[in-house]
Coordinates of C-alpha atoms in Angstrom, one line a residue:
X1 CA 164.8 -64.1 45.5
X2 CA 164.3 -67.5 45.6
X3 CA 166.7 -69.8 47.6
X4 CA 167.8 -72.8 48.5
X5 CA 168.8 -72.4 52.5
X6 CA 169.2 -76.1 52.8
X7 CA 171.2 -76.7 50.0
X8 CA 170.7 -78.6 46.6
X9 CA 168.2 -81.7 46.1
X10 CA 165.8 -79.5 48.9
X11 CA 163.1 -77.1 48.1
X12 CA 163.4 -73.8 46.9
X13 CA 162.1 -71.1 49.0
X14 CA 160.7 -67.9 48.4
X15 CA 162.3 -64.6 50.2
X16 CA 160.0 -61.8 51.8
X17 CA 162.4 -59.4 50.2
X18 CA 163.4 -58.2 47.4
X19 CA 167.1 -57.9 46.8
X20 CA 170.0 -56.0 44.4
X21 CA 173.6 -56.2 44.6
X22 CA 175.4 -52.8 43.6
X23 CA 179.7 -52.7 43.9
X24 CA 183.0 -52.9 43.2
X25 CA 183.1 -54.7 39.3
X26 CA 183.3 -58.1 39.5
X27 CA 181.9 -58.4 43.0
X28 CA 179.3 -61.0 44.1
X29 CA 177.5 -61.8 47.6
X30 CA 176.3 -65.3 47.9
X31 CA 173.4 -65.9 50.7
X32 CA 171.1 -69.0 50.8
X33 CA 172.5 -71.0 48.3
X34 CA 172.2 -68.0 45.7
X35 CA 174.9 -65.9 44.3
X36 CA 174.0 -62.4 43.3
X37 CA 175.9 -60.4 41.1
X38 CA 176.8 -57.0 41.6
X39 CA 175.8 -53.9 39.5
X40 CA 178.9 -51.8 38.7
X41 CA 178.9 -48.4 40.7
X42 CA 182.3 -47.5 39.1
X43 CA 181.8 -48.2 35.7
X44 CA 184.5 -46.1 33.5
X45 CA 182.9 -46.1 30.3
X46 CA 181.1 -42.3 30.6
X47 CA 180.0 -42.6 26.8
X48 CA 177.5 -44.9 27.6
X49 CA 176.3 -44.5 30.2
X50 CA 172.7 -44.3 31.0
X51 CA 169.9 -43.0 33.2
X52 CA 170.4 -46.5 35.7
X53 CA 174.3 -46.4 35.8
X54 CA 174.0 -42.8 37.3
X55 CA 171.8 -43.9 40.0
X56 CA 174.2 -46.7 40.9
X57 CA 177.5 -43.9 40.5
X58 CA 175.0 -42.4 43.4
X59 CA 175.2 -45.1 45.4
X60 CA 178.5 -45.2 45.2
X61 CA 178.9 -41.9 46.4
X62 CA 176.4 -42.8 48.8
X63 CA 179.3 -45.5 50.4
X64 CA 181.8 -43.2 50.5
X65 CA 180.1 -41.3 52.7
X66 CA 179.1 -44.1 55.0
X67 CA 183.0 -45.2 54.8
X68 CA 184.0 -41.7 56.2
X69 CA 181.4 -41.9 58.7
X70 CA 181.6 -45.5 59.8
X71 CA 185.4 -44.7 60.2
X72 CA 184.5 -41.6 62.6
X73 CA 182.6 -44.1 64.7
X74 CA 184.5 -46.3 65.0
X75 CA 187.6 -43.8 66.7
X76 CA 184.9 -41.7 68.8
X77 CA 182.7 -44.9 70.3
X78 CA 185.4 -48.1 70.6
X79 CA 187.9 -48.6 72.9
X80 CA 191.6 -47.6 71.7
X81 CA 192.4 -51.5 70.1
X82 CA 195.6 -52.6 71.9
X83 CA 199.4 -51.6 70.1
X84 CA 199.5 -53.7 66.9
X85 CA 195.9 -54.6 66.7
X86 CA 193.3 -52.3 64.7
X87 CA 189.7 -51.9 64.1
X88 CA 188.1 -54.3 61.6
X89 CA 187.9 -52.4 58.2
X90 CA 184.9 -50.3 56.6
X91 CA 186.3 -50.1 53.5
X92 CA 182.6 -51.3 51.6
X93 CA 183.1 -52.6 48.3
X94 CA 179.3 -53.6 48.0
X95 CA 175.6 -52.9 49.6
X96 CA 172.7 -55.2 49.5
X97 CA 169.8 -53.0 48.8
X98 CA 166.8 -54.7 50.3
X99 CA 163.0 -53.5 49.8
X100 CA 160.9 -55.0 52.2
X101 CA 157.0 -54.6 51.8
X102 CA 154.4 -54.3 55.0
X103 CA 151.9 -57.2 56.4
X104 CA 149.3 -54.9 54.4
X105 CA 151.0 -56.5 50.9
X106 CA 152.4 -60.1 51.6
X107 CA 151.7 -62.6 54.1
X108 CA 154.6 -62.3 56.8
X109 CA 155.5 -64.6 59.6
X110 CA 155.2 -64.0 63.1
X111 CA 158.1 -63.2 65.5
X112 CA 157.5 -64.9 68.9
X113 CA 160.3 -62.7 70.9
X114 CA 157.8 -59.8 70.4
X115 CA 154.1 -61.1 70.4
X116 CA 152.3 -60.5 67.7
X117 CA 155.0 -58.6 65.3
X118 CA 155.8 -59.8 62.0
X119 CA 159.0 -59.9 60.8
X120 CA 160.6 -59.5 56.9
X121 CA 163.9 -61.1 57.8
X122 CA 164.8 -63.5 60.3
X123 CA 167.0 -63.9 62.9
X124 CA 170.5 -64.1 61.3
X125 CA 174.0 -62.4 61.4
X126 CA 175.4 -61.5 58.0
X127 CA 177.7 -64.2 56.4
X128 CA 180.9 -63.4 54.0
X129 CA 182.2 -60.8 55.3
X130 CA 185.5 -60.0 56.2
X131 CA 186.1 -61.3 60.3
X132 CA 185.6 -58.0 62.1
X133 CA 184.6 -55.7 59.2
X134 CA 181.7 -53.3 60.0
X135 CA 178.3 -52.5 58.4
X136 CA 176.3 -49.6 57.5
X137 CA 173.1 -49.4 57.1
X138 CA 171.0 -46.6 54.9
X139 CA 167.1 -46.9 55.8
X140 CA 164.1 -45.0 54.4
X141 CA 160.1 -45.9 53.4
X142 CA 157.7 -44.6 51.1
X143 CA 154.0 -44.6 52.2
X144 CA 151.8 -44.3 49.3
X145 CA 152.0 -41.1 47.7
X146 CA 154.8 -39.5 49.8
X147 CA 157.7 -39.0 48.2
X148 CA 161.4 -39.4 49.3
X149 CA 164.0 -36.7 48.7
X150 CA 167.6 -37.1 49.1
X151 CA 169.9 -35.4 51.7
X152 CA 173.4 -35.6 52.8
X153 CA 173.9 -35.6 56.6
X154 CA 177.5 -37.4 56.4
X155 CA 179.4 -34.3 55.4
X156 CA 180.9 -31.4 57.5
X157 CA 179.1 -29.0 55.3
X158 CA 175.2 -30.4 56.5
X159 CA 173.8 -27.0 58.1
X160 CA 171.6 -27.0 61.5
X161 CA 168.6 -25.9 59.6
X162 CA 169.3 -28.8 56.8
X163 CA 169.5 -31.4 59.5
X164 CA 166.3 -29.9 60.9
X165 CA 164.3 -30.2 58.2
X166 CA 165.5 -33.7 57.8
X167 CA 164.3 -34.4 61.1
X168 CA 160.6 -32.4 60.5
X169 CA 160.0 -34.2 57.6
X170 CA 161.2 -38.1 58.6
X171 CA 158.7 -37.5 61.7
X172 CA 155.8 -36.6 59.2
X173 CA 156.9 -39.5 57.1
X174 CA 156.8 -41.8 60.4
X175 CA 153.7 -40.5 61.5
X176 CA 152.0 -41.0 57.9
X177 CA 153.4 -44.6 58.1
X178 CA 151.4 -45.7 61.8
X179 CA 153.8 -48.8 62.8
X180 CA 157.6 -47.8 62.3
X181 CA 160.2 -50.2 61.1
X182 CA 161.9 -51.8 63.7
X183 CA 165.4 -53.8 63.7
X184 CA 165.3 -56.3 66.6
X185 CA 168.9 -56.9 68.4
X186 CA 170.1 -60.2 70.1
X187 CA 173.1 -61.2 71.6
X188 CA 174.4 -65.0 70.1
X189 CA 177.8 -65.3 70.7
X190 CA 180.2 -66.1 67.7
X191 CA 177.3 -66.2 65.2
X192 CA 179.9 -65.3 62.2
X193 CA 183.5 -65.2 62.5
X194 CA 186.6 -67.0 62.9
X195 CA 185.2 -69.0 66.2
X196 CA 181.9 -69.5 64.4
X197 CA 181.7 -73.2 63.5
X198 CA 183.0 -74.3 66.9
X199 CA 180.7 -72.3 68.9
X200 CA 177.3 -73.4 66.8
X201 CA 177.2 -76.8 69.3
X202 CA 176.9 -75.1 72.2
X203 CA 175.1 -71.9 71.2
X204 CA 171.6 -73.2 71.6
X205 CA 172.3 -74.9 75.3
X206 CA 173.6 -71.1 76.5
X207 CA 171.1 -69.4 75.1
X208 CA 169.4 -68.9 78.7
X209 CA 171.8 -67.1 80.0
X210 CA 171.7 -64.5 77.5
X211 CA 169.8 -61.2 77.9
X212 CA 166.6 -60.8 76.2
X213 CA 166.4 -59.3 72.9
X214 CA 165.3 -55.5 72.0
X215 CA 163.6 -53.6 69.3
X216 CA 164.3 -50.4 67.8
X217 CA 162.6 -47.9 65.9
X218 CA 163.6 -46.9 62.8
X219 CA 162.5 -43.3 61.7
X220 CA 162.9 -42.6 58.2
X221 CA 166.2 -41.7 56.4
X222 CA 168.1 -42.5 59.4
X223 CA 171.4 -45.0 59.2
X224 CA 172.4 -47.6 61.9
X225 CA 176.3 -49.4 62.0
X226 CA 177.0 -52.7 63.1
X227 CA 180.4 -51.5 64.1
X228 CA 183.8 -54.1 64.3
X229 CA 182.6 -57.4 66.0
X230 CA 179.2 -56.6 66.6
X231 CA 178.2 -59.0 63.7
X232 CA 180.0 -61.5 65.0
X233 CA 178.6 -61.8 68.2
X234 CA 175.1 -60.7 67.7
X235 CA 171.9 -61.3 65.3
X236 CA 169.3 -59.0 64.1
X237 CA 166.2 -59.5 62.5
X238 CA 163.5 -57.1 60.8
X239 CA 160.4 -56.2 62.1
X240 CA 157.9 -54.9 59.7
X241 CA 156.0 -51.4 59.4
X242 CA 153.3 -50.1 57.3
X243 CA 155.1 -49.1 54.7
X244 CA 157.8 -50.1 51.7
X245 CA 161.2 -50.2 53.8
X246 CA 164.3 -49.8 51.6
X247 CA 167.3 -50.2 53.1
X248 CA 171.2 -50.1 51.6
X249 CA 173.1 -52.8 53.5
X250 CA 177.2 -51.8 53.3
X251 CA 179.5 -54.4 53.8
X252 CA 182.8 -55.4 53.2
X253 CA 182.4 -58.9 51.4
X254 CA 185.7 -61.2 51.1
X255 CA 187.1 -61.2 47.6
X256 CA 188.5 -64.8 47.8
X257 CA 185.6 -66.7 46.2
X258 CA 183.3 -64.1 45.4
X259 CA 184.6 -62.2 42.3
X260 CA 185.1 -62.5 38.7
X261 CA 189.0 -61.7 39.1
X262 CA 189.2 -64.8 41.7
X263 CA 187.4 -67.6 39.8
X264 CA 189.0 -66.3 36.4
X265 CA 192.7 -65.8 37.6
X266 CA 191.7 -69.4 39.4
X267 CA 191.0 -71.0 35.8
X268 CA 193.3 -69.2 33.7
X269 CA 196.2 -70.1 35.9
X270 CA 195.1 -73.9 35.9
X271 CA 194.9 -73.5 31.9
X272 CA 198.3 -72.6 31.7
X273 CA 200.0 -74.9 33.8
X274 CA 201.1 -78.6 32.1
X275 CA 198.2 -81.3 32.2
X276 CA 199.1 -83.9 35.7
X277 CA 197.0 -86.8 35.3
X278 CA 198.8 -87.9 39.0
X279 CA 196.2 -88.3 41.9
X280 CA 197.0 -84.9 43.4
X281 CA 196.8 -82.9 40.2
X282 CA 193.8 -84.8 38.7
X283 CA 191.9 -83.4 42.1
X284 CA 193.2 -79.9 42.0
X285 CA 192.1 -79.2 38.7
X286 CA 188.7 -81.0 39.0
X287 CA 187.8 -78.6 42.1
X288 CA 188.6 -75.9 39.8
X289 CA 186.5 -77.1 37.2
X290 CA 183.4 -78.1 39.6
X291 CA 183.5 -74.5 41.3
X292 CA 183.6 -72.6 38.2
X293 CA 180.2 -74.6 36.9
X294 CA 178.4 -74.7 40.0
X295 CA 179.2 -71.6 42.1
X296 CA 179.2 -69.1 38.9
X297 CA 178.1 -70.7 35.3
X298 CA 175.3 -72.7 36.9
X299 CA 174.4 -69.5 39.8
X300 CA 174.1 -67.2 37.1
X301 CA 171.5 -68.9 34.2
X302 CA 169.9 -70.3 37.4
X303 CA 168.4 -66.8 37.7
X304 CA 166.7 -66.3 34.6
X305 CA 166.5 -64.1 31.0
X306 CA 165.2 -60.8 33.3
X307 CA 168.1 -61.2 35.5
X308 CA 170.1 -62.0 31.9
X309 CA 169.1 -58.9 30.5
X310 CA 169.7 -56.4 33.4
X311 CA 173.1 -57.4 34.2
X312 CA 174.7 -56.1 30.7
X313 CA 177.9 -55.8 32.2
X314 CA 178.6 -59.6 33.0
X315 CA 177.6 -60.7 29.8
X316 CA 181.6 -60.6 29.0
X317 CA 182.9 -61.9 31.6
X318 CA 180.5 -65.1 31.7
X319 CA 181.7 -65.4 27.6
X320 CA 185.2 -66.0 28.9
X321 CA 184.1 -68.3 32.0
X322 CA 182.1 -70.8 29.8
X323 CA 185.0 -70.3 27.5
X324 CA 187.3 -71.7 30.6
X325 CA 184.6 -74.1 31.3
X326 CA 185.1 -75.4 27.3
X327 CA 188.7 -76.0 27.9
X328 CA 188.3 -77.5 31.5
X329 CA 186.6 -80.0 30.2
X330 CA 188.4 -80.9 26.9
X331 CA 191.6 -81.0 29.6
X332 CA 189.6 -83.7 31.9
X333 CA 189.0 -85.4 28.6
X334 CA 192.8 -85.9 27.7
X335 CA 193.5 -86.9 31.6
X336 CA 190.5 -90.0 30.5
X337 CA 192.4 -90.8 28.1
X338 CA 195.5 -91.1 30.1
X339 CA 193.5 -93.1 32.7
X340 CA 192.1 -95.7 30.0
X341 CA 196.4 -95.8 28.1
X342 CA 197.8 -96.5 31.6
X343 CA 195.1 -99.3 32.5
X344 CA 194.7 -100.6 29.2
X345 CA 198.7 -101.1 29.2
X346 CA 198.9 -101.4 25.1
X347 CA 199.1 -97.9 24.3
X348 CA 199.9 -98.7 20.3
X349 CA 196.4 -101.1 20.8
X350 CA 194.2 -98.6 22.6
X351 CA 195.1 -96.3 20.2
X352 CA 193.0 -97.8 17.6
X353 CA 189.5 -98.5 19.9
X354 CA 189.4 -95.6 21.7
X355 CA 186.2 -94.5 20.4
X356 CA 185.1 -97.9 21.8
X357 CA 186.2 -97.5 24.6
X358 CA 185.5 -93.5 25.7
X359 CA 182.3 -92.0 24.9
X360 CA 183.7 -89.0 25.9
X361 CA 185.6 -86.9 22.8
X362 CA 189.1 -86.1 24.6
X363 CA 190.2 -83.1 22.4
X364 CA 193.1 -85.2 21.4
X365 CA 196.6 -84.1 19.3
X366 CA 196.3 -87.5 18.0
X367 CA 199.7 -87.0 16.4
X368 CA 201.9 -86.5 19.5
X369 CA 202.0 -90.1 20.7
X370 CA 204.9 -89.1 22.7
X371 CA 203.1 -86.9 24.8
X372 CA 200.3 -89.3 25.2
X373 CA 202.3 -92.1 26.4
X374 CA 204.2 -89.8 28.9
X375 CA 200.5 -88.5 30.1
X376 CA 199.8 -92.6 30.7
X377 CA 203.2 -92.9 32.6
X378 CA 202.2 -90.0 34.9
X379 CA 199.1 -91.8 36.1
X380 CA 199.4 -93.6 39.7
X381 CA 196.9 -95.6 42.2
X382 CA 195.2 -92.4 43.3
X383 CA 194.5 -90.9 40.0
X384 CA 192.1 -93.3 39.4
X385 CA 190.0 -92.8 42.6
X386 CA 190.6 -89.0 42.9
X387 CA 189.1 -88.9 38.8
X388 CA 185.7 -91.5 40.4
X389 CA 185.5 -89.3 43.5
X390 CA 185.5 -86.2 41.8
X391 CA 182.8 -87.7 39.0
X392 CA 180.9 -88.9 41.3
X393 CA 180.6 -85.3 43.1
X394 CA 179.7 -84.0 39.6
X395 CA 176.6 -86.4 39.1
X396 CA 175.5 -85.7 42.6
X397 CA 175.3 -82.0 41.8
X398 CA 174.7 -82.0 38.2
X399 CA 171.2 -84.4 39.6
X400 CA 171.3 -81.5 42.6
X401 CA 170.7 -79.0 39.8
X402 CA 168.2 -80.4 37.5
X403 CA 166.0 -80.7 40.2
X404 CA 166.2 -77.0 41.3
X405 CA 165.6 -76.1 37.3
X406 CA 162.1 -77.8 37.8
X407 CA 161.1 -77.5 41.2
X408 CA 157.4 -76.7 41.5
X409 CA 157.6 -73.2 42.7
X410 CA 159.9 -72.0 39.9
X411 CA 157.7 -73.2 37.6
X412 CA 154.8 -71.4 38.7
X413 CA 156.7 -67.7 38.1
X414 CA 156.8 -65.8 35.1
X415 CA 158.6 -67.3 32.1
X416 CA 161.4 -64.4 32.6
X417 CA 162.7 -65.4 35.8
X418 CA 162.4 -69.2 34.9
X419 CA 165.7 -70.9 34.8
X420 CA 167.7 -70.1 31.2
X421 CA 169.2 -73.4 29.5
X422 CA 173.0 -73.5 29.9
X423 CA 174.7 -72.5 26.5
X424 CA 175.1 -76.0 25.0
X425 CA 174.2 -77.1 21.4
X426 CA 172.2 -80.0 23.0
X427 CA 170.8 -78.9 26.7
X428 CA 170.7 -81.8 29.0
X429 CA 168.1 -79.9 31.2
X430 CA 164.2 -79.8 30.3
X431 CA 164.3 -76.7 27.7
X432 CA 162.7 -74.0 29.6
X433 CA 164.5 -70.8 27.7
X434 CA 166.8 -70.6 25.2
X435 CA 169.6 -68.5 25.6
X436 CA 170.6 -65.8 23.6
X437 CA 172.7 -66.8 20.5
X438 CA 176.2 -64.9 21.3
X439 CA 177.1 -67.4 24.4
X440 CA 177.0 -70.5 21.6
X441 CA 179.9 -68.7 19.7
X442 CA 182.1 -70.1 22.6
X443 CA 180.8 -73.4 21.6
X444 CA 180.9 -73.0 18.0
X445 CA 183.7 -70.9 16.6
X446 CA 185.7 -70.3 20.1
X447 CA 188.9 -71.9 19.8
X448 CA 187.7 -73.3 16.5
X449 CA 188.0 -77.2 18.2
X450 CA 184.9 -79.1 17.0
X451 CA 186.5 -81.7 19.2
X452 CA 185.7 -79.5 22.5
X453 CA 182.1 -78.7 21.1
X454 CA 181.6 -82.6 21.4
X455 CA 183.0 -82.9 24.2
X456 CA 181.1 -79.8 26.3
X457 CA 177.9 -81.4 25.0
X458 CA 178.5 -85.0 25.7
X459 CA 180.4 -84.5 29.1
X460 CA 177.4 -82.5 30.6
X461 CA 175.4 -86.0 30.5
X462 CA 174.6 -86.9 33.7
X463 CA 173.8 -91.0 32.1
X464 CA 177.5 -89.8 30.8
X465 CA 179.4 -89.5 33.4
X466 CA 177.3 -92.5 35.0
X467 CA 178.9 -94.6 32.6
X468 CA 182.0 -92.7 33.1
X469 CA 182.9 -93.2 36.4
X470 CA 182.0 -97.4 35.7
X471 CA 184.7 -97.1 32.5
X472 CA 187.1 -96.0 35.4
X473 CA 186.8 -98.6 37.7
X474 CA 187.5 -100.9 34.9
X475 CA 190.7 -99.2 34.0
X476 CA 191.2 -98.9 37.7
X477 CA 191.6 -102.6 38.1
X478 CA 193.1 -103.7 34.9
X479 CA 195.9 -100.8 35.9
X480 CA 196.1 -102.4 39.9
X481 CA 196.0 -106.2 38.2
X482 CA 199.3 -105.3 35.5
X483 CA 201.1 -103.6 38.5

């Protein structure tokens, strides 16, 4: 994966690992700066379905079973919870399947708490979860030339002699490997959670008065659960064997944020309500508009045509996201034109220069003057600032994600998992891919508005909104000077 842990305008950085999301539809997990997208398990359609979607219906069978035991676990080895409080819930709706290679095949780091061991993942405690949910972990490795076979030791039917065997072979398996995997275990207080934040300050001056971390072996096809809080008060980390390690990460990943249904109910919801052009309104709907570009449109071309390809079944749901993204922005279009009517006083005047005076293409019913002088009326002091603020924001991470689109180590990979161009007749990014033609139906024949097709292309100019944000201000004052 490649990542950007610091944030946008830093460098991107290469994982260790190599990473798949497989859930609930929808679903996505967002580490690093980088939103995954989850792989169906449950997909419905049994017509086709191919070779690939069984293996992920297997997975999901796979979870299941790790919800039935993790539930066990957590009744045989926690306390009783107090009356009225319960265990945090196991009820996965996602798994991060990691494969992790050996020192023998990439060039790993060193972890100082244990000498000389290298380490595929650092120190961390998973993020996005919900507070107090548990984790699961399915673990096995693959030495050349030894293959892996599938058990099931979670149900009540697994015989002695099956488990047996199990064991037998994972301890040939182990012994073929030489170094095992190892997960290392610390304590660090409030590392995730709800008391997270607060506690980061102080976590590093206390760390001397913690207990020393441990290591532990990891013999092949065996599972390991991070039951209720232990997430939140720990970290763990992953020392490397000599083998391939894959292991299938369950968690129970918040929905608020993180799946198609949120950010789509989000937009549609905002589409349907009436336009405000007052301070309050102008801000709600522009932190609509800037999550659904950046966190999703943006987080999924970032990715590349191989990542395009393989995830068939969001190619629908991003068609109706960049069609919300379409009528976002022809909606902040008609709110400019509200800002320039209110500050330009004359509506009957501006009427007649507005294509002098907005570069931008508002999408206009241009015979409902009535509406357009009530949207003028609407406007008060803090529309103006809440529209520069938000504008402003835009530029900084519309700049924030040009430079990620060229940054020098992207540019070295293969042209498949180079960024893709956003679907726009006119890409303000250097053209690295083309996209494939379907997505520039939304532009083209969507809502049959050639109006929004000038406006989606225009309004993604970062030199744009520059001069923007200063047509604004003017308004701004000519709006504070008639007042």
């Amino acid at each position: 994966d490649f990542t950007q842990p610091a944030g946008l305008l830093t460098k991107v950085a290469r994982t260790f690992v190599s990473r798949c999301l497989v859930g609930d539809n929808g679903i996505t997990y967002k580490y690093l700066g980088l939103r995954m997208f989850a792989y169906p398990w449950n997909a419905t359609d049994d017509s086709t379905e191919n070779e690939v979607d069984s293996v992920f219906k297997e997975i999901g069978e796979l979870n299941q079973q790790l919800i039935a035991h993790t539930e066990k676990l957590l009744h045989s080895e926690l306390p009783t919870p107090p009356p009225g409080v319960s265990h945090g819930s196991c009820r996965f709706n996602l798994t991060l399947i990691n494969r992790c290679f050996p020192p023998s095949a990439l060039a790993l780091k060193e972890e100082p708490m244990f000498g000389t061991d290298q380490c595929t993942v650092s120190w961390h405690a998973d993020s996005s979860l919900e507070h107090y949910s548990s984790i699961a972990v399915y673990h096995c490795t693959k030495p050349a030339g030894f293959p892996l076979e599938a058990d099931n030791d979670f149900t009540e039917e697994a015989t002695t002699d099956l488990k047996k065997k199990k064991r037998k072979r994972s301890e040939e398996t182990d012994q073929h490997n030489g170094q095992q995997w190892r997960v290392a275990l610390r304590v660090a207080p409030d590392s995730e959670g709800p008391a997270s934040q607060k506690a980061a300050a102080s976590r590093h001056s206390s760390s001397a008065d913690l207990p020393p971390p441990v290591a532990v072996s990891l013999p092949n096809e065996w599972s390991y659960f991070l039951l209720d809080e232990f997430n939140h008060h720990h970290q763990h980390s992953v020392l490397a064997g000599d083998s391939d390690r894959y292991a299938s990460t369950h968690r129970v990943s918040r929905s608020e944020g993180h799946t198609f249904h949120y950010i789509h109910k989000r937009c549609c919801n905002t589409l349907q309500q009436k336009l405000n052009v007052s301070g309050k309104g102008i801000r709600s709907e522009q932190l609509v508009l800037m999550e659904l570009e950046f966190e999703w449109i943006r987080q999924f071309f970032v990715q590349g045509r191989k990542h395009y390809v393989l995830h068939k079944w969001w190619h629908q749901p991003m068609k109706e996201l960049m069609s919300c993204w379409v009528k976002l922005e022809n909606r902040t279009g008609i709110a400019l034109q509200a800002l320039c009517d209110a500050g330009n006083g004359d509506l009957s005047s501006s009427s007649s220069s507005t294509s002098s005076s907005i570069s931008i293409s508002c999408g206009l019913n241009s015979k409902s003057m009535k509406k357009r002088k009530a949207n003028a009326a609407a406007v008060d002091d803090k529309a103006y600032d809440e529209m520069i603020a938000a504008l402003e924001e835009r530029v900084v991470k519309r700049e924030g994600w040009l430079a990620r689109y060229v940054d020098p180590l992207l540019l070295k990979q293969k042209e498949e998992i180079q960024p893709l161009d956003i679907p726009t007749k006119e890409h303000f990014q250097p053209p690295l891919l083309t996209i494939q033609p379907f997505l520039k139906e939304i532009l083209n024949n969507g809502d049959g508005n050639e109006e929004n097709n000038a406006l989606c292309e225009q309004v993604l100019q970062v030199t744009t909104l520059k001069a923007t944000i200063e047509r604004v201000k003017r308004w701004k004052n000519s709006f504070t000077a008639r007042k």
